[in-house]
XYZ file of N, CA and C in Angstrom:
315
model
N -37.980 70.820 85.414
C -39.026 71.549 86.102
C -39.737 70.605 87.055
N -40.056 71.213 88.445
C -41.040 70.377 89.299
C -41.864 71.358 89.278
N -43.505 70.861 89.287
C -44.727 71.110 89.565
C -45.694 70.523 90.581
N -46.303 71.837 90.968
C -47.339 71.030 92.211
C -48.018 71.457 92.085
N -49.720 70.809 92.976
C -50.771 70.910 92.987
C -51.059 70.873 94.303
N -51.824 72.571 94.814
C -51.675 72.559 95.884
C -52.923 71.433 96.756
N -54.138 70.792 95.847
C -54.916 69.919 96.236
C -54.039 68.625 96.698
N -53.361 67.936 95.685
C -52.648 67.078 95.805
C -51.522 67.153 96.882
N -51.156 67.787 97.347
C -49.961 68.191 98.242
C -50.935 67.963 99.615
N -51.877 69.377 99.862
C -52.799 68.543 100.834
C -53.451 67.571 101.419
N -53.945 66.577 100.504
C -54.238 64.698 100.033
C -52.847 64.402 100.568
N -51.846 64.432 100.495
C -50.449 64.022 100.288
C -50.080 64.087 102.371
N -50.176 65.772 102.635
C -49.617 65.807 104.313
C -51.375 65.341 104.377
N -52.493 65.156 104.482
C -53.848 64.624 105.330
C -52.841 63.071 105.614
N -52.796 62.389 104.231
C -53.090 60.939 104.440
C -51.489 60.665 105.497
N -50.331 60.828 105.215
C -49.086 61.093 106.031
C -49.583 61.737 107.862
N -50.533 62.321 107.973
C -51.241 62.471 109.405
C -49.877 63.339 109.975
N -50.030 64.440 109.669
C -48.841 65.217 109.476
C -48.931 66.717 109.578
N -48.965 67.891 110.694
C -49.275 69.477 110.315
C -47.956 70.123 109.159
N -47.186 69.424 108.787
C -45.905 69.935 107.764
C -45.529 68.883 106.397
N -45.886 68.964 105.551
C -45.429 68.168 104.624
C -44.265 68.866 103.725
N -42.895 68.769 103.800
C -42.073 69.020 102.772
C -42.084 68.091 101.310
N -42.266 69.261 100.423
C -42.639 68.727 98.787
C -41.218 69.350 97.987
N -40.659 69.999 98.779
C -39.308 70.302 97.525
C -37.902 70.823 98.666
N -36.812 69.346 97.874
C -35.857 70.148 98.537
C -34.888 70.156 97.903
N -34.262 71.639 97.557
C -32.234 71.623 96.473
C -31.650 72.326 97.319
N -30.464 72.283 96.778
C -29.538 72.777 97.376
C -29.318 74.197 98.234
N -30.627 75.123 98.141
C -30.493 76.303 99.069
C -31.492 76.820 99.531
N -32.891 75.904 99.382
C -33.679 75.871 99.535
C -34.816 75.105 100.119
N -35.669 74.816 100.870
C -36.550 73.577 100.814
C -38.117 74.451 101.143
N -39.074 73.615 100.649
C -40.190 74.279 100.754
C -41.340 73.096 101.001
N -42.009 73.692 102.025
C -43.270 72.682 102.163
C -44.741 73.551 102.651
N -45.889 72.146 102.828
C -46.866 72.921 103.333
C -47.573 72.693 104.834
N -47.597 73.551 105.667
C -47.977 73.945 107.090
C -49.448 73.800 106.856
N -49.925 73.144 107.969
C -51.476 73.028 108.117
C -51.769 73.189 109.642
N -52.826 73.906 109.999
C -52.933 74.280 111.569
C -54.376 74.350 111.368
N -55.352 73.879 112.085
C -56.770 73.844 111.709
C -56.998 74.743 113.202
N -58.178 75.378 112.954
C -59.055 76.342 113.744
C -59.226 76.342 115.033
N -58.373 77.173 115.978
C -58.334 76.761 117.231
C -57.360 75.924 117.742
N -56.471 75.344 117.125
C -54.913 74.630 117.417
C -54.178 75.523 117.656
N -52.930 75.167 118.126
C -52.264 75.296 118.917
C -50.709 74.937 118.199
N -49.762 76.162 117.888
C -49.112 76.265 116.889
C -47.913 75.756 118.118
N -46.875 74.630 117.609
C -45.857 73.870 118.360
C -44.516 74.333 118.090
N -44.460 75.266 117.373
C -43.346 75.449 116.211
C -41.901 76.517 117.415
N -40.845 76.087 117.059
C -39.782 76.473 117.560
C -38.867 77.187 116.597
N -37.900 78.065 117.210
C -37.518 78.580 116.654
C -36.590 77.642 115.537
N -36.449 77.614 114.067
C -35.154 77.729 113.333
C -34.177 78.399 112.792
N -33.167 77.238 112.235
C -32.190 77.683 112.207
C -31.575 78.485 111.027
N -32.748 78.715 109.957
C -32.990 78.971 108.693
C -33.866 79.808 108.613
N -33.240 80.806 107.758
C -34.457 81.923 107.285
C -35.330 81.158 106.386
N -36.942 82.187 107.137
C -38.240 81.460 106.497
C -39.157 82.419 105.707
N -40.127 82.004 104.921
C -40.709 82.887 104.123
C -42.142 82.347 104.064
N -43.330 82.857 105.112
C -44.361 82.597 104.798
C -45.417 82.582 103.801
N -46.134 81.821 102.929
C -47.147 82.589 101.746
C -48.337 82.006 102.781
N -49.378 82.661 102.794
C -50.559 82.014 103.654
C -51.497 81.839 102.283
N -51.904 80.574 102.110
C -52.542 80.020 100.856
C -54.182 80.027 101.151
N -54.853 79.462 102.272
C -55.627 79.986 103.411
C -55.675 80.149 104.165
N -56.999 80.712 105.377
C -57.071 80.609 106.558
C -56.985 82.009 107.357
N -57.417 82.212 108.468
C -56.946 83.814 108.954
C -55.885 83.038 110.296
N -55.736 84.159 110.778
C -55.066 83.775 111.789
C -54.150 85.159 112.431
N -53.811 85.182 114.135
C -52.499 86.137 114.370
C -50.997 85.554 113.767
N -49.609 86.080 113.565
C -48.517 85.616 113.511
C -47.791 86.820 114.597
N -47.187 86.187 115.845
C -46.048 86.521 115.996
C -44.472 86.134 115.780
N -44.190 87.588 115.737
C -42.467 87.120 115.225
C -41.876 88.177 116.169
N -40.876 87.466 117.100
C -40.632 88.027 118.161
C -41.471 88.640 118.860
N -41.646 90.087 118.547
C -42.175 91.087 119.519
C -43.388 91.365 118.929
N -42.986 91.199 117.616
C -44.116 91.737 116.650
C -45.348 90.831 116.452
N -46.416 91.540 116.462
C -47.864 90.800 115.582
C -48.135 91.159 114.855
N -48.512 90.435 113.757
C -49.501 90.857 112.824
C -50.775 89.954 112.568
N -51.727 90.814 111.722
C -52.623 89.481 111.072
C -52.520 89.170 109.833
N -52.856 87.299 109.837
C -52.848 87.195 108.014
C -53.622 85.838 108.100
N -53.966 86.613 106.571
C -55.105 86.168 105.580
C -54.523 85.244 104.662
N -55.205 84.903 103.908
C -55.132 84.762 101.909
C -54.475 85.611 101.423
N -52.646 85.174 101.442
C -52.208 85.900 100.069
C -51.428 86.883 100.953
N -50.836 86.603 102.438
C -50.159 87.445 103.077
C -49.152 86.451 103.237
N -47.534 87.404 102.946
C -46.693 86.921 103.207
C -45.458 87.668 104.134
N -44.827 86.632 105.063
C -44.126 87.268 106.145
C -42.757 86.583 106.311
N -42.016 87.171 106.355
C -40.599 86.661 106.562
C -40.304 86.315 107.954
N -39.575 85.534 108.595
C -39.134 84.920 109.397
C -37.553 84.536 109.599
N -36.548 85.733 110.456
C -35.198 85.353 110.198
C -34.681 84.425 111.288
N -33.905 83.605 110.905
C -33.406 82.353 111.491
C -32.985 82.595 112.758
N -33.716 81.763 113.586
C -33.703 81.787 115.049
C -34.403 82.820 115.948
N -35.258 83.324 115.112
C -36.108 83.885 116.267
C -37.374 83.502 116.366
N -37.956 83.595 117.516
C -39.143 82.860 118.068
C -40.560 83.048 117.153
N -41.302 82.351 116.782
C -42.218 83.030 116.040
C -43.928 81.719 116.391
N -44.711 82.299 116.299
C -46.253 81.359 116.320
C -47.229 82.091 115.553
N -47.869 81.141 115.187
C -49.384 81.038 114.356
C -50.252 81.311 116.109
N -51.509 82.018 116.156
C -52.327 82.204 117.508
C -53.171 82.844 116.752
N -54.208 82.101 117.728
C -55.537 82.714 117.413
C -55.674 82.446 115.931
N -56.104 81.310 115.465
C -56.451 80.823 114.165
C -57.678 80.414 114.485
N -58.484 81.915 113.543
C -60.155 81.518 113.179
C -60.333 80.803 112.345
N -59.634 80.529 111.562
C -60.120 79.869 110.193
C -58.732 78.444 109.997
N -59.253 77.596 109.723
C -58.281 76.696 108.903
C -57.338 77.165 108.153
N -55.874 77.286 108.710
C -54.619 77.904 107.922
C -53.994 76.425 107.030
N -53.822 77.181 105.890
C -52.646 76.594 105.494
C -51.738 77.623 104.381
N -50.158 77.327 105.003
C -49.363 78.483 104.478
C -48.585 77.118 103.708
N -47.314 77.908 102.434
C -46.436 77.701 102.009
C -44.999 78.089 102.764
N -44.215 76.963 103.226
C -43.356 77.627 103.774
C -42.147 77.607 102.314
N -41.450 78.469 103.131
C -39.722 78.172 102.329
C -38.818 78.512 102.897
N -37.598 77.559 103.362
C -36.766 77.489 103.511
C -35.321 77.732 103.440
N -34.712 78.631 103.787
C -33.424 79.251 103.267
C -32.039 79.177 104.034
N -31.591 78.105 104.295
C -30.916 77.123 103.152
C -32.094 76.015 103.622
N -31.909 74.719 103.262
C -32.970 74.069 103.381
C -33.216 73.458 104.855
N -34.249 73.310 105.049
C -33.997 73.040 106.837
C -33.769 71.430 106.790
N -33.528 71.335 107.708
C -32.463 69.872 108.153
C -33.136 69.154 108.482
């Protein structure tokens, strides 16, 4: 079994000076945590791997392709491999759980 702490994980990508810290990776999977603070400016390109958002905090828009939505605390959004997608318009300090399917490279 691996266990995490989502305090410690945060401590972990702050001190690394880092908006992505990956904390787990096997064989069909990898998962880490995304940090975008209030008013940034989301850099992110498309991959090559299906993704699976959990938003842990923070508000914020997400587009995925064409589509928008909004999310909160506790909204989760899928993301299929290779299409364009951004975090915009983040009122609040985000930080999501990503995951990775197969694990990204």
């Amino acid at each position: 079994m691996k266990a995490f702490r989502l305090d410690e994980l945060e401590a972990e990508r702050t001190a690394n000076e880092g908006a992505y810290l990956q904390f787990l990776r096997e064989r069909n999977m990898s998962v880490g945590l995304y940090a975008l603070n209030a008013g940034e400016h989301d850099p992110q390109k498309p991959h090559s791997q299906d993704e699976v958002y959990f938003v842990v905090s923070g508000r914020a828009s997400i587009t995925v392709g064409q589509e928008t939505t909004q999310v909160a605390r506790g909204s989760v959004v899928y993301v299929p491999a290779g299409v364009p997608h951004k975090f915009h318009h983040i009122s609040e300090d985000l930080r999501v759980l990503v995951v990775f399917s197969p694990p990204e490279a």
